[in-house]
XYZ file of C-alpha atoms in Angstrom:
279
model
C -1.536 28.832 -17.976
C -5.085 28.425 -17.711
C -6.748 26.436 -14.547
C -9.964 24.897 -14.357
C -11.643 24.644 -11.358
C -15.289 23.028 -11.659
C -18.066 24.152 -9.218
C -18.315 20.940 -7.070
C -14.458 21.498 -6.053
C -15.361 25.310 -5.315
C -18.177 24.250 -3.363
C -16.405 21.380 -1.301
C -13.479 23.978 -0.937
C -15.907 26.385 0.782
C -17.619 24.137 2.653
C -14.560 22.435 4.439
C -14.352 26.095 6.337
C -17.654 25.532 8.030
C -17.488 21.998 8.892
C -15.345 20.265 12.201
C -12.129 19.407 10.388
C -12.283 15.742 11.141
C -10.333 13.353 8.521
C -13.294 11.994 7.699
C -15.170 15.486 6.714
C -12.216 15.946 4.694
C -11.840 13.282 2.153
C -11.241 14.253 -1.153
C -10.538 10.983 -2.626
C -12.606 11.272 -5.859
C -9.832 13.371 -6.716
C -7.745 10.554 -7.037
C -9.562 9.875 -10.666
C -7.766 12.755 -11.914
C -5.011 11.642 -14.577
C -2.410 14.302 -14.125
C 0.135 13.441 -11.623
C 1.508 15.027 -8.743
C 4.768 14.544 -7.517
C 6.334 15.472 -4.432
C 10.128 16.105 -2.867
C 9.009 16.217 1.139
C 12.705 17.193 2.310
C 14.946 18.568 5.182
C 16.156 22.199 4.249
C 19.836 21.658 2.579
C 19.365 18.337 1.508
C 19.845 18.680 -2.116
C 15.715 19.108 -2.830
C 16.279 21.719 -5.492
C 18.728 19.486 -7.156
C 16.604 16.485 -6.788
C 13.494 18.146 -7.798
C 14.890 19.872 -10.893
C 16.256 16.149 -12.428
C 12.966 14.709 -11.631
C 11.331 17.611 -13.393
C 12.905 17.340 -16.531
C 13.126 13.464 -16.605
C 9.518 12.947 -15.783
C 8.441 16.484 -18.017
C 6.542 18.133 -15.449
C 6.070 21.527 -14.211
C 7.588 22.973 -11.127
C 4.899 24.449 -8.913
C 4.051 25.052 -5.081
C 1.520 22.449 -3.166
C 1.564 25.067 -0.386
C 0.485 28.930 0.173
C 3.880 30.145 0.592
C 7.573 29.581 1.261
C 9.642 31.409 3.629
C 8.245 31.336 7.230
C 5.414 30.270 6.518
C 4.451 26.475 7.216
C 4.908 24.171 3.918
C 1.671 22.379 4.766
C -0.922 21.168 1.506
C -3.392 24.152 0.593
C -6.352 22.834 -1.272
C -6.488 25.872 -3.679
C -2.960 25.135 -5.034
C -3.778 21.110 -5.657
C -6.831 22.021 -7.413
C -5.411 24.739 -9.717
C -2.545 22.271 -10.599
C -5.184 19.455 -11.357
C -4.669 20.064 -15.128
C -1.012 19.322 -15.615
C 1.693 16.984 -14.444
C 3.237 18.854 -11.873
C 6.168 18.285 -8.867
C 6.354 20.377 -6.002
C 9.815 20.676 -3.181
C 8.474 21.341 0.593
C 9.650 20.930 3.802
C 6.623 19.375 4.621
C 5.766 17.136 7.954
C 3.996 13.601 7.653
C 0.841 15.350 9.323
C -2.456 13.139 9.304
C -4.346 16.138 7.357
C -1.161 16.086 4.954
C -1.272 12.348 4.204
C -4.879 12.421 3.756
C -4.738 14.957 1.128
C -1.725 13.132 -0.650
C -3.753 10.222 -0.360
C -6.807 11.657 -2.155
C -4.682 13.159 -4.627
C -2.721 10.032 -5.270
C 0.674 11.782 -4.906
C 3.800 9.960 -5.952
C 6.103 10.998 -2.744
C 9.957 11.198 -2.446
C 11.039 12.090 1.133
C 14.553 13.473 1.017
C 16.960 13.373 4.485
C 20.525 14.080 4.982
C 22.758 12.917 8.269
C 22.120 15.411 10.857
C 25.862 16.585 11.151
C 26.066 17.908 7.627
C 22.351 18.962 7.872
C 23.174 21.347 10.972
C 25.979 22.949 9.509
C 24.539 23.461 6.068
C 21.589 24.796 7.586
C 23.378 26.948 9.728
C 25.483 28.814 6.775
C 21.798 29.136 5.045
C 20.849 31.003 7.784
C 24.278 33.041 7.724
C 23.820 33.652 4.168
C 19.789 34.906 4.581
C 21.013 37.137 7.331
C 23.167 39.515 4.937
C 20.441 39.317 1.914
C 18.399 42.425 1.998
C 14.919 41.118 3.059
C 13.244 44.349 4.047
C 10.135 42.689 5.615
C 10.651 40.483 8.465
C 9.796 36.849 8.369
C 9.989 37.417 4.444
C 13.072 35.244 4.064
C 14.107 32.202 5.935
C 12.115 29.399 7.445
C 8.667 28.657 9.644
C 10.532 27.501 12.694
C 13.396 29.943 12.760
C 12.975 33.522 12.860
C 15.852 35.130 11.369
C 15.330 38.477 12.881
C 16.895 36.629 15.958
C 19.921 36.232 14.942
C 22.756 38.825 15.478
C 24.581 40.805 12.787
C 27.690 40.188 14.773
C 27.354 36.298 14.690
C 29.810 34.063 12.874
C 29.259 30.451 11.849
C 29.626 28.907 15.447
C 26.729 31.049 16.931
C 24.520 29.911 13.744
C 25.285 26.591 14.487
C 24.186 27.087 18.208
C 21.459 28.891 17.422
C 20.489 25.671 14.456
C 20.878 23.310 17.626
C 18.274 24.910 19.435
C 15.726 25.821 16.798
C 16.350 23.932 13.905
C 16.776 20.351 15.361
C 13.440 19.870 17.350
C 11.823 20.494 13.840
C 14.356 18.091 12.132
C 13.374 15.401 14.646
C 9.959 16.194 14.175
C 10.139 15.640 10.685
C 11.670 12.503 10.767
C 9.384 11.111 13.411
C 6.156 12.366 11.338
C 7.031 10.454 8.028
C 8.187 7.297 10.343
C 4.914 7.183 11.410
C 3.031 7.765 8.125
C 5.784 6.894 5.237
C 4.286 3.531 4.369
C 0.611 4.629 3.957
C 1.156 7.134 0.993
C 4.201 4.524 -0.337
C 6.954 7.170 -0.116
C 9.929 6.333 -1.565
C 12.541 7.233 1.200
C 16.259 8.428 -0.442
C 19.092 9.687 1.631
C 21.001 12.649 0.027
C 24.247 10.808 0.191
C 23.287 8.157 -1.465
C 22.258 10.449 -4.090
C 25.480 12.139 -4.669
C 27.617 8.903 -4.152
C 26.141 7.339 -7.468
C 23.508 10.007 -8.946
C 22.498 8.366 -12.289
C 21.945 5.076 -10.810
C 19.943 6.527 -8.108
C 17.882 8.839 -10.416
C 17.116 6.306 -12.700
C 15.972 3.973 -10.136
C 13.574 6.441 -8.352
C 12.171 7.344 -11.893
C 11.284 3.801 -13.200
C 9.618 3.257 -9.361
C 7.327 6.520 -10.199
C 6.433 5.819 -13.894
C 7.947 2.792 -15.617
C 7.838 4.533 -18.863
C 10.062 7.586 -17.715
C 13.477 7.826 -17.959
C 16.562 10.018 -16.757
C 16.661 13.073 -18.665
C 19.570 12.752 -21.378
C 21.092 16.282 -20.343
C 21.506 14.923 -17.017
C 24.431 16.552 -15.581
C 25.190 15.255 -11.833
C 26.977 18.766 -10.698
C 24.005 21.156 -11.645
C 21.746 21.915 -8.952
C 19.731 24.236 -12.282
C 20.832 25.874 -15.202
C 22.548 28.530 -13.069
C 24.079 26.495 -10.467
C 26.545 23.654 -9.581
C 26.886 21.307 -6.889
C 30.562 21.915 -6.477
C 29.408 25.722 -5.246
C 27.514 24.266 -2.148
C 29.328 22.639 0.666
C 28.022 18.964 -0.367
C 30.452 16.859 0.290
C 29.693 14.205 2.925
C 30.839 14.730 6.236
C 31.912 18.133 5.762
C 30.069 19.585 8.226
C 30.681 17.094 10.795
C 34.320 18.093 10.467
C 33.161 21.760 11.919
C 31.391 20.548 14.723
C 33.181 20.766 18.403
C 32.991 17.613 20.377
C 30.205 19.356 22.664
C 27.936 20.516 19.660
C 27.825 16.629 18.279
C 26.652 15.390 22.042
C 23.845 17.989 21.634
C 22.957 16.736 18.329
C 22.924 13.478 19.471
C 20.742 13.800 22.701
C 18.179 14.371 20.181
C 17.953 11.253 18.917
C 17.826 9.528 22.851
C 13.934 9.278 22.765
C 14.449 7.056 19.566
C 15.007 3.310 18.672
C 13.611 2.941 15.332
C 16.608 2.127 13.083
C 15.394 4.890 10.477
C 15.969 7.445 12.552
C 18.887 6.619 14.401
C 20.517 6.030 10.925
C 20.677 9.422 10.492
C 23.488 9.695 13.266
C 25.678 7.889 10.386
C 27.344 9.807 7.405
C 26.707 7.290 5.055
C 23.070 5.890 4.654
């Protein structure tokens, strides 16, 4: 793939590193005129984002790429060189990205089509704990190479069982989970983001995906080879713990109480809806 970046883009990119980073100075609003689409799946970890991204990419016929500098323990903030490099192709990326004012500005300037994907807090917690447990046993020789920005995998002990990982997840993942929801609560309307729950997608995948795709682009249709149980060509949904409520049943009443206390600062119904297993 050959990318084209014009001289004006390079000049502004370098200039942005020298000026005061106010929202006004960082505007790239002229980029919204580019005729190639940017699609973003902004998702909580373990909310089905790989599955959703692949379905959308196959249906919309766009290239799966990344818009951040790197994954794993790197923060998933938008990275301007990555956006410029993808400006000549229709592209889609999945990111665990919070709606900070600077990220939202770039989404607006590059005319992003954004889907915010969430999942109920109980199943998210247990699924995330399972994922940490799996990553801990992987052969990652470099500290921080595998994992997430909001937990440091090396802190997890070799002798931990699933319950230990759940306790660790509640302490360190739940604050990020709440910040993710809070940030998108403030900014989702500013970029006209489509907000979807994993549970809704799993309850009726074909209808839900058709709705998302038609709202993104009225001329696009759900891919003819769509298989609701396929994550990608190699993985099946059934191989993951994807059933709604499966995580809730594993948590102790004390753990549920601890989780629910994170929501005590909120009155917004969209945020509080994540205490329900179904949307």
